[in-house]
C-alpha cells in the first residue's frame, strides 16, 4: 500500500479480511442514539451496534467511568484480582440466581466457558459418557468452532473441518423434539429465551418451563444464552426473569459493557466448583477497565425506571409500526419483547428487505435484519421518544421508496 491513501470505504476491500460487507459510509462519531458519518450526515440508530449500545453512544457516565479507570489500572492479569471485577461480580450476583461469575471478552467466549463447564460438570459428577449437548435450529451462540457447532445453522459451521462431537439440534419451541433426544447422557440444553439472529423468535412459556423440567429429570444443565436478551433488553434484567424458572448457567455479553468488550458466565457454586485453578481462563477476562465501565452500565440498567422505560418504548415502537403498516401493509405482526423487536415482511415482500435497509441508510436510519425477511430493532434502552418517532418517519420513507421502485 502506498504511503498516501484516503480513509474511505474502498480501502476496506484492500486491508480487512473480507468476512464483512460494511455499509458504504463510515461512522465517525455518535452520541445517544445519533450517529454521524465522515460527511457529517446524521443517522438515527435503531441497531445499537447489534444490541450492544444499551445506554446509547458515549453515555457521559460511561465515558467518565472509562476515563477515571484509564488513569488508574487498565490490565493486571488474572494472577491478581481487581476491585472493579469484584464489585461488578457482587452486583450481578445480588441481582440474579447466580452465586459466581466468570468474566470473558465476547459472547462466544462466555458460551465456550458455559459449554466446557457443562461437560466438565457432567463428566466429573456423573459419567464420562454424559457429554450430549442439545441445541436448536437457527440458534446463534458465537463463532468459535465449539459455539458455531452448537449454533443451529450449518452454513456457519460447515467447511472448517471436523466439528466437536455429540451435539444434537432439534426444532425450537418443540418440547416433544427435545423429549425424543434427551437422555441420561445429556449434559446440557442451551437456548436463547428469544432467538435473536435466528429471526427474533420468542420461546413460549411452556417451552421454557418444559426444558427446566426435562433438564432436572435427566441431571442436565439448563443454559440460557442471554447475550442478546440480557441486561434489560426485554424490560427485565435478564429474560429468564419473565418465566418462573431458575437456570443453571446464564451467559451475558453485548449490552453488559454498554459498548466496551466484556462478557460474563453466571452460575452457582455447586456447578462452578468443578472448574479448578488452571482448568479454564483468559488473559483479558475481567480486566479492570472493562469491569469499571460494565459496573457503571450495570448500575444504570438495573434500575426500575430504566427497565419500565423499556416497556414504554416498546409500546411506542409497536404503535408506530401499526401506523406504518396501516399505510403500506407489508408486515406481519411484530414479535419480540422490550427493545428486541422483529418485524416480519409478508412473504411476497421478502425480496425487498435489503432494499429497505439500504433506503433507510439514505434516509438516515440504521436498522438490522435477522434472516432474510425480518427487520430487527435493537436500539439503546434509553433512546428518546422523539428519536423513535424521527426514526420511524425515516423508516416509512425508506419503505415507500422500496415499494414504489419494486
Ligand atoms: C451476538 C451473540 C453471540 C456471540 O457474541 P460475540 O460477542 O459475537 O462472540 C452469542 N449468542 C447470542 C445469542 C448472540 O446474540
Short mmCIF file of C-alpha atoms and ligand atoms in Angstrom, two decimals:
data_model
loop_
_atom_site.label_atom_id
_atom_site.label_comp_id
_atom_site.label_asym_id
_atom_site.label_seq_id
_atom_site.Cartn_x
_atom_site.Cartn_y
_atom_site.Cartn_z
CA UNK A 1 0.00 0.00 0.00
CA UNK A 2 1.28 3.45 -0.87
CA UNK A 3 2.11 5.84 1.94
CA UNK A 4 -0.65 8.18 0.90
CA UNK A 5 -4.12 6.78 0.98
CA UNK A 6 -7.59 8.02 1.71
CA UNK A 7 -9.54 6.55 4.61
CA UNK A 8 -12.71 5.59 2.82
CA UNK A 9 -14.97 2.59 2.40
CA UNK A 10 -13.00 1.48 -0.67
CA UNK A 11 -9.91 0.88 1.49
CA UNK A 12 -11.78 -1.80 3.43
CA UNK A 13 -11.70 -4.16 0.45
CA UNK A 14 -7.90 -3.97 0.42
CA UNK A 15 -6.96 -4.12 4.06
CA UNK A 16 -9.63 -6.02 6.01
CA UNK A 17 -10.31 -9.75 5.84
CA UNK A 18 -13.44 -9.98 3.71
CA UNK A 19 -15.78 -11.60 6.25
CA UNK A 20 -17.99 -8.50 6.43
CA UNK A 21 -19.77 -6.31 3.89
CA UNK A 22 -19.97 -2.97 5.68
CA UNK A 23 -22.21 -0.09 4.60
CA UNK A 24 -20.91 2.44 2.07
CA UNK A 25 -20.41 5.20 4.63
CA UNK A 26 -18.05 5.31 7.61
CA UNK A 27 -19.43 6.37 11.01
CA UNK A 28 -17.02 8.64 12.85
CA UNK A 29 -18.87 9.82 15.94
CA UNK A 30 -22.04 9.18 17.88
CA UNK A 31 -23.99 10.45 20.86
CA UNK A 32 -27.04 8.83 22.40
CA UNK A 33 -29.00 7.33 19.51
CA UNK A 34 -27.50 9.57 16.82
CA UNK A 35 -24.54 8.63 14.63
CA UNK A 36 -22.60 10.86 12.19
CA UNK A 37 -20.56 9.80 9.17
CA UNK A 38 -17.45 11.30 7.53
CA UNK A 39 -19.66 13.75 5.61
CA UNK A 40 -21.40 14.77 8.85
CA UNK A 41 -24.69 13.20 7.76
CA UNK A 42 -26.72 12.04 10.77
CA UNK A 43 -28.43 8.70 11.35
CA UNK A 44 -30.93 7.55 13.98
CA UNK A 45 -29.57 4.34 15.46
CA UNK A 46 -32.16 1.56 15.77
CA UNK A 47 -29.39 -1.07 15.57
CA UNK A 48 -27.37 -0.16 18.66
CA UNK A 49 -24.24 -1.87 17.34
CA UNK A 50 -26.31 -5.08 17.23
CA UNK A 51 -27.97 -4.83 20.64
CA UNK A 52 -24.74 -3.70 22.32
CA UNK A 53 -25.23 0.02 22.99
CA UNK A 54 -27.77 -0.44 25.79
CA UNK A 55 -27.15 3.09 27.06
CA UNK A 56 -26.62 4.70 23.69
CA UNK A 57 -23.33 6.06 22.40
CA UNK A 58 -20.86 7.91 24.62
CA UNK A 59 -23.11 7.97 27.70
CA UNK A 60 -21.46 10.62 29.92
CA UNK A 61 -21.38 8.31 32.98
CA UNK A 62 -19.69 5.52 30.99
CA UNK A 63 -17.23 7.98 29.48
CA UNK A 64 -16.42 9.20 32.98
CA UNK A 65 -16.02 5.64 34.35
CA UNK A 66 -13.71 4.78 31.46
CA UNK A 67 -11.69 7.95 31.90
CA UNK A 68 -11.30 7.53 35.66
CA UNK A 69 -10.29 3.88 35.45
CA UNK A 70 -7.97 4.58 32.50
CA UNK A 71 -5.88 6.73 34.82
CA UNK A 72 -5.66 4.01 37.49
CA UNK A 73 -5.26 0.45 36.17
CA UNK A 74 -6.07 -0.99 32.73
CA UNK A 75 -4.88 -4.54 32.93
CA UNK A 76 -3.15 -6.58 35.58
CA UNK A 77 -3.85 -10.17 34.58
CA UNK A 78 -5.55 -12.96 36.47
CA UNK A 79 -2.58 -13.61 38.74
CA UNK A 80 -4.30 -10.83 40.68
CA UNK A 81 -7.89 -9.91 41.24
CA UNK A 82 -9.09 -6.32 40.94
CA UNK A 83 -11.64 -4.04 42.57
CA UNK A 84 -13.91 -3.34 39.56
CA UNK A 85 -14.26 -7.08 38.81
CA UNK A 86 -15.13 -7.87 42.43
CA UNK A 87 -17.68 -5.06 42.59
CA UNK A 88 -19.29 -5.99 39.27
CA UNK A 89 -19.49 -9.70 40.14
CA UNK A 90 -21.09 -8.88 43.50
CA UNK A 91 -23.71 -6.66 41.86
CA UNK A 92 -24.57 -9.33 39.27
CA UNK A 93 -24.88 -11.99 41.97
CA UNK A 94 -27.09 -9.80 44.15
CA UNK A 95 -29.47 -9.24 41.24
CA UNK A 96 -29.70 -12.77 39.78
CA UNK A 97 -29.81 -16.52 40.52
CA UNK A 98 -26.02 -16.62 40.25
CA UNK A 99 -23.50 -17.28 43.04
CA UNK A 100 -20.34 -16.86 40.99
CA UNK A 101 -19.26 -15.26 37.74
CA UNK A 102 -16.60 -15.89 35.09
CA UNK A 103 -15.65 -12.84 33.02
CA UNK A 104 -14.52 -13.03 29.41
CA UNK A 105 -14.39 -10.67 26.46
CA UNK A 106 -17.02 -11.75 23.95
CA UNK A 107 -20.26 -13.66 23.76
CA UNK A 108 -18.66 -16.64 22.10
CA UNK A 109 -16.13 -16.93 24.93
CA UNK A 110 -18.84 -16.81 27.59
CA UNK A 111 -20.70 -19.60 25.78
CA UNK A 112 -17.49 -21.56 25.27
CA UNK A 113 -16.96 -21.40 29.04
CA UNK A 114 -20.56 -22.44 29.69
CA UNK A 115 -20.33 -25.45 27.39
CA UNK A 116 -16.95 -26.55 28.79
CA UNK A 117 -18.32 -26.16 32.32
CA UNK A 118 -21.40 -28.24 31.49
CA UNK A 119 -19.23 -31.01 30.01
CA UNK A 120 -16.82 -30.95 32.96
CA UNK A 121 -19.67 -30.97 35.47
CA UNK A 122 -21.40 -33.96 33.87
CA UNK A 123 -18.17 -35.90 33.41
CA UNK A 124 -16.92 -35.38 36.97
CA UNK A 125 -20.27 -35.67 38.79
CA UNK A 126 -21.96 -38.39 36.72
CA UNK A 127 -20.22 -40.25 33.91
CA UNK A 128 -17.51 -39.77 31.25
CA UNK A 129 -20.19 -40.51 28.64
CA UNK A 130 -22.54 -37.74 29.74
CA UNK A 131 -21.49 -35.28 27.03
CA UNK A 132 -24.50 -34.73 24.75
CA UNK A 133 -25.44 -31.10 24.18
CA UNK A 134 -28.93 -30.32 22.90
CA UNK A 135 -29.38 -27.12 20.94
CA UNK A 136 -31.88 -25.66 18.46
CA UNK A 137 -32.14 -24.96 14.76
CA UNK A 138 -31.42 -21.32 13.94
CA UNK A 139 -29.81 -20.77 17.34
CA UNK A 140 -26.78 -18.48 17.40
CA UNK A 141 -24.11 -18.89 20.06
CA UNK A 142 -20.95 -17.34 18.57
CA UNK A 143 -18.17 -18.11 16.10
CA UNK A 144 -15.60 -20.28 17.86
CA UNK A 145 -15.63 -23.79 16.42
CA UNK A 146 -17.41 -25.17 19.50
CA UNK A 147 -20.03 -22.41 19.73
CA UNK A 148 -20.65 -22.31 16.00
CA UNK A 149 -21.14 -26.09 16.02
CA UNK A 150 -23.63 -25.77 18.88
CA UNK A 151 -25.35 -22.99 16.92
CA UNK A 152 -28.16 -24.10 14.67
CA UNK A 153 -27.12 -23.00 11.19
CA UNK A 154 -24.90 -25.47 9.36
CA UNK A 155 -23.80 -22.83 6.85
CA UNK A 156 -21.80 -21.12 9.62
CA UNK A 157 -20.08 -24.30 10.85
CA UNK A 158 -19.56 -26.29 7.65
CA UNK A 159 -16.27 -26.17 5.83
CA UNK A 160 -13.96 -25.80 8.82
CA UNK A 161 -13.08 -29.45 9.22
CA UNK A 162 -14.15 -31.84 11.96
CA UNK A 163 -16.61 -30.35 14.44
CA UNK A 164 -16.81 -31.05 18.17
CA UNK A 165 -18.92 -34.17 18.59
CA UNK A 166 -22.08 -35.11 20.47
CA UNK A 167 -24.16 -32.05 19.65
CA UNK A 168 -27.80 -32.56 18.65
CA UNK A 169 -30.11 -29.96 17.09
CA UNK A 170 -33.90 -30.05 17.29
CA UNK A 171 -36.66 -27.55 16.39
CA UNK A 172 -37.06 -24.56 18.71
CA UNK A 173 -40.24 -24.33 20.79
CA UNK A 174 -40.84 -28.06 20.28
CA UNK A 175 -40.74 -29.90 23.61
CA UNK A 176 -41.61 -33.24 22.01
CA UNK A 177 -38.49 -33.00 19.88
CA UNK A 178 -36.37 -32.35 22.98
CA UNK A 179 -38.03 -35.22 24.82
CA UNK A 180 -37.15 -37.53 21.92
CA UNK A 181 -33.39 -36.90 22.19
CA UNK A 182 -32.73 -36.02 25.84
CA UNK A 183 -31.40 -38.88 27.99
CA UNK A 184 -29.02 -39.73 30.83
CA UNK A 185 -26.07 -38.97 28.53
CA UNK A 186 -27.19 -35.37 28.06
CA UNK A 187 -25.03 -32.80 29.87
CA UNK A 188 -26.81 -29.62 28.79
CA UNK A 189 -29.57 -27.92 26.87
CA UNK A 190 -28.68 -24.46 25.60
CA UNK A 191 -31.32 -21.99 24.41
CA UNK A 192 -31.83 -18.30 23.77
CA UNK A 193 -35.02 -17.08 25.50
CA UNK A 194 -35.63 -15.15 22.29
CA UNK A 195 -33.71 -16.41 19.26
CA UNK A 196 -32.06 -13.18 18.10
CA UNK A 197 -30.04 -13.76 14.94
CA UNK A 198 -32.44 -16.59 14.08
CA UNK A 199 -35.30 -14.15 13.48
CA UNK A 200 -36.46 -12.72 16.85
CA UNK A 201 -38.40 -15.84 17.84
CA UNK A 202 -39.51 -15.82 21.49
CA UNK A 203 -39.57 -19.11 23.37
CA UNK A 204 -43.00 -19.96 24.69
CA UNK A 205 -43.61 -20.06 28.42
CA UNK A 206 -44.47 -23.74 28.15
CA UNK A 207 -41.23 -24.47 26.28
CA UNK A 208 -39.00 -22.75 28.87
CA UNK A 209 -40.75 -24.48 31.77
CA UNK A 210 -40.67 -27.82 29.95
CA UNK A 211 -36.94 -27.50 29.31
CA UNK A 212 -36.39 -26.87 33.02
CA UNK A 213 -38.35 -29.99 33.95
CA UNK A 214 -36.60 -32.19 31.40
CA UNK A 215 -33.15 -30.94 32.39
CA UNK A 216 -33.85 -31.52 36.08
CA UNK A 217 -35.15 -35.00 35.36
CA UNK A 218 -32.04 -36.04 33.39
CA UNK A 219 -29.48 -34.13 35.50
CA UNK A 220 -28.65 -31.94 32.53
CA UNK A 221 -27.77 -28.28 32.95
CA UNK A 222 -30.08 -25.64 31.52
CA UNK A 223 -28.04 -22.89 29.87
CA UNK A 224 -29.70 -19.67 28.76
CA UNK A 225 -27.71 -17.72 26.22
CA UNK A 226 -28.79 -14.20 27.18
CA UNK A 227 -26.08 -12.47 25.22
CA UNK A 228 -28.72 -10.60 23.23
CA UNK A 229 -31.74 -10.79 25.59
CA UNK A 230 -29.95 -9.89 28.82
CA UNK A 231 -29.10 -6.61 30.53
CA UNK A 232 -32.52 -5.01 30.34
CA UNK A 233 -33.14 -5.67 26.66
CA UNK A 234 -36.54 -7.31 27.31
CA UNK A 235 -37.59 -4.98 30.14
CA UNK A 236 -36.22 -7.20 32.91
CA UNK A 237 -32.55 -7.50 33.84
CA UNK A 238 -32.49 -10.95 32.22
CA UNK A 239 -35.19 -12.51 30.06
CA UNK A 240 -35.33 -15.67 32.20
CA UNK A 241 -36.92 -13.48 34.90
CA UNK A 242 -40.12 -13.32 32.83
CA UNK A 243 -40.56 -17.06 33.43
CA UNK A 244 -40.78 -18.77 36.76
CA UNK A 245 -37.61 -20.83 36.22
CA UNK A 246 -34.11 -20.92 37.64
CA UNK A 247 -31.41 -21.66 35.07
CA UNK A 248 -28.10 -23.39 35.87
CA UNK A 249 -25.94 -21.17 33.69
CA UNK A 250 -26.62 -17.82 32.01
CA UNK A 251 -24.30 -16.10 29.57
CA UNK A 252 -24.27 -12.34 29.09
CA UNK A 253 -22.38 -10.07 26.69
CA UNK A 254 -23.47 -7.39 24.19
CA UNK A 255 -25.29 -4.88 26.48
CA UNK A 256 -23.30 -5.70 29.61
CA UNK A 257 -20.39 -3.42 28.69
CA UNK A 258 -22.50 -0.73 27.04
CA UNK A 259 -20.08 -0.92 24.10
CA UNK A 260 -16.91 -1.93 25.90
CA UNK A 261 -15.99 -5.58 25.15
CA UNK A 262 -16.81 -7.77 28.14
CA UNK A 263 -18.89 -10.88 28.73
CA UNK A 264 -19.86 -12.98 31.72
CA UNK A 265 -20.91 -16.51 32.54
CA UNK A 266 -23.15 -16.78 35.59
CA UNK A 267 -23.63 -19.97 37.57
CA UNK A 268 -23.93 -21.45 41.06
CA UNK A 269 -21.18 -22.65 43.42
CA UNK A 270 -22.27 -26.27 43.25
CA UNK A 271 -21.79 -26.30 39.47
CA UNK A 272 -18.93 -23.83 39.17
CA UNK A 273 -16.66 -25.62 41.66
CA UNK A 274 -15.83 -28.36 39.12
CA UNK A 275 -13.61 -25.91 37.26
CA UNK A 276 -10.49 -25.73 39.39
CA UNK A 277 -7.48 -23.35 39.15
CA UNK A 278 -5.86 -23.70 35.74
CA UNK A 279 -8.74 -25.59 34.12
CA UNK A 280 -10.02 -22.55 32.23
CA UNK A 281 -9.07 -18.91 31.80
CA UNK A 282 -8.46 -15.88 29.60
CA UNK A 283 -5.82 -13.14 29.54
CA UNK A 284 -8.14 -10.15 29.26
CA UNK A 285 -11.20 -11.57 31.02
CA UNK A 286 -12.30 -9.43 33.96
CA UNK A 287 -9.80 -6.66 33.28
CA UNK A 288 -10.34 -3.56 35.43
CA UNK A 289 -11.03 -1.21 32.52
CA UNK A 290 -13.88 -3.34 31.11
CA UNK A 291 -15.28 -4.11 34.55
CA UNK A 292 -15.29 -0.46 35.63
CA UNK A 293 -17.34 0.50 32.57
CA UNK A 294 -19.62 -2.52 32.97
CA UNK A 295 -20.15 -1.77 36.65
CA UNK A 296 -21.36 1.72 35.80
CA UNK A 297 -23.55 0.33 32.98
CA UNK A 298 -24.96 -2.24 35.41
CA UNK A 299 -25.95 0.43 37.95
CA UNK A 300 -27.74 2.42 35.26
CA UNK A 301 -29.50 -0.54 33.63
CA UNK A 302 -30.55 -2.39 36.78
CA UNK A 303 -32.83 0.40 37.88
CA UNK A 304 -36.66 0.22 37.96
CA UNK A 305 -37.11 3.45 35.98
CA UNK A 306 -34.83 2.32 33.20
CA UNK A 307 -36.45 -1.11 32.99
CA UNK A 308 -40.02 0.24 32.96
CA UNK A 309 -38.90 2.75 30.31
CA UNK A 310 -38.02 -0.18 28.05
CA UNK A 311 -41.67 -1.26 28.14
CA UNK A 312 -42.88 2.28 27.33
CA UNK A 313 -40.53 2.45 24.36
CA UNK A 314 -41.68 -0.99 23.21
CA UNK A 315 -45.27 0.30 23.13
CA UNK A 316 -44.30 3.33 21.07
CA UNK A 317 -42.40 1.14 18.59
CA UNK A 318 -45.44 -1.10 18.20
CA UNK A 319 -47.78 1.90 17.78
CA UNK A 320 -45.54 3.38 15.10
CA UNK A 321 -45.22 0.02 13.35
CA UNK A 322 -49.02 -0.36 13.32
CA UNK A 323 -49.41 3.11 11.87
CA UNK A 324 -46.85 2.44 9.15
CA UNK A 325 -48.39 -0.90 8.31
CA UNK A 326 -51.88 0.63 8.00
CA UNK A 327 -50.36 2.73 5.24
CA UNK A 328 -48.17 0.18 3.43
CA UNK A 329 -49.47 -3.22 4.57
CA UNK A 330 -46.25 -5.15 4.03
CA UNK A 331 -45.64 -6.58 7.51
CA UNK A 332 -46.99 -9.45 9.55
CA UNK A 333 -47.36 -8.92 13.32
CA UNK A 334 -44.23 -7.77 15.13
CA UNK A 335 -42.72 -10.12 17.71
CA UNK A 336 -40.16 -10.00 20.50
CA UNK A 337 -40.08 -8.26 23.85
CA UNK A 338 -38.94 -4.91 25.17
CA UNK A 339 -36.45 -3.38 22.76
CA UNK A 340 -35.71 -6.54 20.82
CA UNK A 341 -38.38 -6.38 18.16
CA UNK A 342 -38.64 -8.38 14.94
CA UNK A 343 -40.82 -7.19 12.12
CA UNK A 344 -41.52 -9.93 9.56
CA UNK A 345 -42.21 -8.92 5.97
CA UNK A 346 -45.15 -10.65 4.37
CA UNK A 347 -43.87 -13.45 2.12
CA UNK A 348 -44.48 -11.53 -1.12
CA UNK A 349 -42.34 -8.63 0.15
CA UNK A 350 -39.47 -10.78 1.38
CA UNK A 351 -37.24 -9.73 -1.52
CA UNK A 352 -37.31 -6.04 -0.57
CA UNK A 353 -35.79 -6.44 2.93
CA UNK A 354 -32.31 -5.49 1.72
CA UNK A 355 -33.68 -2.56 -0.28
CA UNK A 356 -35.49 -1.23 2.78
CA UNK A 357 -32.26 -1.42 4.80
CA UNK A 358 -30.34 0.40 2.05
CA UNK A 359 -33.00 3.07 1.62
CA UNK A 360 -33.08 3.51 5.39
CA UNK A 361 -29.39 4.40 5.32
CA UNK A 362 -30.10 7.02 2.64
CA UNK A 363 -32.88 8.43 4.79
CA UNK A 364 -30.60 8.46 7.83
CA UNK A 365 -31.62 5.38 9.79
CA UNK A 366 -29.58 2.40 10.95
CA UNK A 367 -31.56 -0.85 11.03
CA UNK A 368 -30.82 -4.55 11.42
CA UNK A 369 -32.20 -7.59 9.76
CA UNK A 370 -32.45 -11.09 11.21
CA UNK A 371 -32.53 -13.63 8.45
CA UNK A 372 -33.84 -12.62 5.05
CA UNK A 373 -37.31 -11.38 5.86
CA UNK A 374 -37.20 -9.85 9.32
CA UNK A 375 -36.38 -6.25 10.17
CA UNK A 376 -34.93 -6.13 13.66
CA UNK A 377 -34.88 -3.23 16.10
CA UNK A 378 -32.36 -3.31 18.95
CA UNK A 379 -31.84 0.34 19.89
CA UNK A 380 -30.48 1.92 23.03
CA UNK A 381 -32.69 1.22 26.05
CA UNK A 382 -32.80 4.97 26.68
CA UNK A 383 -33.49 6.12 23.12
CA UNK A 384 -35.77 9.16 23.38
CA UNK A 385 -39.40 9.10 22.27
CA UNK A 386 -38.54 11.84 19.74
CA UNK A 387 -35.75 9.75 18.28
CA UNK A 388 -38.12 6.79 17.92
CA UNK A 389 -40.67 8.99 16.09
CA UNK A 390 -37.99 10.51 13.87
CA UNK A 391 -36.53 7.10 13.03
CA UNK A 392 -39.97 5.73 12.24
CA UNK A 393 -40.69 8.64 9.88
CA UNK A 394 -37.46 7.82 8.09
CA UNK A 395 -38.40 4.13 8.01
CA UNK A 396 -41.72 4.94 6.36
CA UNK A 397 -39.95 6.97 3.65
CA UNK A 398 -37.49 4.10 3.08
CA UNK A 399 -40.34 1.61 2.72
CA UNK A 400 -42.37 3.78 0.34
CA UNK A 401 -39.29 4.17 -1.88
CA UNK A 402 -38.63 0.42 -1.74
CA UNK A 403 -42.18 -0.47 -2.76
CA UNK A 404 -42.53 2.17 -5.44
CA UNK A 405 -39.48 1.06 -7.42
CA UNK A 406 -40.07 -2.64 -6.85
C1 LIG B 1 -24.04 -12.00 19.48
C2 LIG B 1 -24.40 -13.29 20.10
C3 LIG B 1 -23.41 -14.23 20.43
C4 LIG B 1 -21.95 -14.05 20.09
O1 LIG B 1 -21.37 -12.97 20.72
P1 LIG B 1 -19.91 -12.44 20.22
O2 LIG B 1 -19.59 -11.33 21.16
O3 LIG B 1 -20.09 -12.01 18.80
O4 LIG B 1 -18.98 -13.58 20.32
C5 LIG B 1 -23.81 -15.40 21.07
N1 LIG B 1 -25.10 -15.62 21.36
C6 LIG B 1 -26.08 -14.73 21.06
C7 LIG B 1 -27.49 -15.03 21.45
C8 LIG B 1 -25.76 -13.55 20.42
O5 LIG B 1 -26.73 -12.68 20.08
#
